[in-house]
Amino acid sequence: MDLVSIYCSFIRSVLEYCAPVWAALPECLESALEAVQKRALGIIFPHTTYQMALAAAGLSPLVDRRTELSIKFITKAKELEPLRSVI
């Protein structure tokens, strides 16, 4: 699981940087980002499917994470000024 921690710290954090800003990506870009995670998990968990590797690592697809991060951002923004009056 050390490799999963390293992946999350150094790679996934970059893939998720400012996720709420670009949450609505075109499908081609979503696929490109997901391919990075798929490749990393393929290295960490060889001889398993992507879904099995996600489960073993305790991770979710990046599209789901972007949705979660966007919801969390909007929820917080609703409570703080000046965004509260805008949202």
GROMACS .gro file of C-alpha atoms in nm:
model
   87
    1MET     CA    1   0.000   0.000   0.000
    2ASP     CA    2   0.301   0.229   0.013
    3LEU     CA    3   0.289   0.256  -0.366
    4VAL     CA    4  -0.077   0.362  -0.349
    5SER     CA    5   0.016   0.637  -0.101
    6ILE     CA    6   0.299   0.751  -0.327
    7TYR     CA    7   0.063   0.752  -0.628
    8CYS     CA    8  -0.200   0.954  -0.438
    9SER     CA    9   0.058   1.200  -0.308
   10PHE     CA   10   0.258   1.265  -0.621
   11ILE     CA   11   0.037   1.183  -0.918
   12ARG     CA   12  -0.331   1.183  -0.822
   13SER     CA   13  -0.292   1.513  -0.637
   14VAL     CA   14  -0.174   1.672  -0.963
   15LEU     CA   15  -0.460   1.513  -1.159
   16GLU     CA   16  -0.709   1.655  -0.907
   17TYR     CA   17  -0.553   2.002  -0.875
   18CYS     CA   18  -0.830   2.265  -0.901
   19ALA     CA   19  -1.081   1.991  -0.988
   20PRO     CA   20  -1.388   2.206  -0.909
   21VAL     CA   21  -1.277   2.458  -1.171
   22TRP     CA   22  -1.262   2.202  -1.451
   23ALA     CA   23  -1.515   1.948  -1.328
   24ALA     CA   24  -1.710   1.946  -1.656
   25LEU     CA   25  -1.441   1.809  -1.885
   26PRO     CA   26  -1.500   1.679  -2.235
   27GLU     CA   27  -1.508   1.300  -2.246
   28CYS     CA   28  -1.178   1.279  -2.436
   29LEU     CA   29  -0.998   1.463  -2.154
   30GLU     CA   30  -1.173   1.257  -1.886
   31SER     CA   31  -1.049   0.945  -2.063
   32ALA     CA   32  -0.695   1.081  -2.080
   33LEU     CA   33  -0.689   1.155  -1.708
   34GLU     CA   34  -0.843   0.819  -1.622
   35ALA     CA   35  -0.580   0.647  -1.838
   36VAL     CA   36  -0.307   0.788  -1.613
   37GLN     CA   37  -0.471   0.638  -1.305
   38LYS     CA   38  -0.542   0.313  -1.487
   39ARG     CA   39  -0.177   0.284  -1.589
   40ALA     CA   40  -0.049   0.361  -1.238
   41LEU     CA   41  -0.279   0.104  -1.080
   42GLY     CA   42  -0.178  -0.146  -1.348
   43ILE     CA   43   0.182  -0.106  -1.234
   44ILE     CA   44   0.093  -0.130  -0.864
   45PHE     CA   45  -0.150  -0.420  -0.907
   46PRO     CA   46  -0.034  -0.625  -1.206
   47HIS     CA   47  -0.255  -0.909  -1.330
   48THR     CA   48  -0.578  -0.746  -1.205
   49THR     CA   49  -0.854  -0.554  -1.376
   50TYR     CA   50  -0.887  -0.180  -1.328
   51GLN     CA   51  -1.200  -0.225  -1.116
   52MET     CA   52  -1.026  -0.482  -0.894
   53ALA     CA   53  -0.724  -0.253  -0.858
   54LEU     CA   54  -0.949   0.039  -0.758
   55ALA     CA   55  -1.113  -0.178  -0.492
   56ALA     CA   56  -0.780  -0.311  -0.365
   57ALA     CA   57  -0.638   0.041  -0.341
   58GLY     CA   58  -0.954   0.186  -0.187
   59LEU     CA   59  -0.977   0.445  -0.463
   60SER     CA   60  -1.256   0.562  -0.690
   61PRO     CA   61  -1.250   0.668  -1.056
   62LEU     CA   62  -1.125   1.022  -1.110
   63VAL     CA   63  -1.459   1.138  -1.251
   64ASP     CA   64  -1.625   1.041  -0.922
   65ARG     CA   65  -1.354   1.221  -0.724
   66ARG     CA   66  -1.398   1.538  -0.931
   67THR     CA   67  -1.770   1.528  -0.860
   68GLU     CA   68  -1.710   1.480  -0.486
   69LEU     CA   69  -1.454   1.761  -0.474
   70SER     CA   70  -1.685   1.996  -0.667
   71ILE     CA   71  -1.977   1.926  -0.435
   72LYS     CA   72  -1.755   1.986  -0.132
   73PHE     CA   73  -1.628   2.313  -0.281
   74ILE     CA   74  -1.977   2.445  -0.362
   75THR     CA   75  -2.106   2.344  -0.019
   76LYS     CA   76  -1.828   2.541   0.150
   77ALA     CA   77  -1.862   2.835  -0.090
   78LYS     CA   78  -2.232   2.869  -0.004
   79GLU     CA   79  -2.133   2.941   0.355
   80LEU     CA   80  -1.862   3.201   0.293
   81GLU     CA   81  -1.874   3.557   0.170
   82PRO     CA   82  -1.839   3.688  -0.099
   83LEU     CA   83  -1.921   3.368  -0.287
   84ARG     CA   84  -2.232   3.309  -0.077
   85SER     CA   85  -2.416   3.595  -0.240
   86VAL     CA   86  -2.308   3.482  -0.587
   87ILE     CA   87  -2.403   3.117  -0.545
   0.00000   0.00000   0.00000
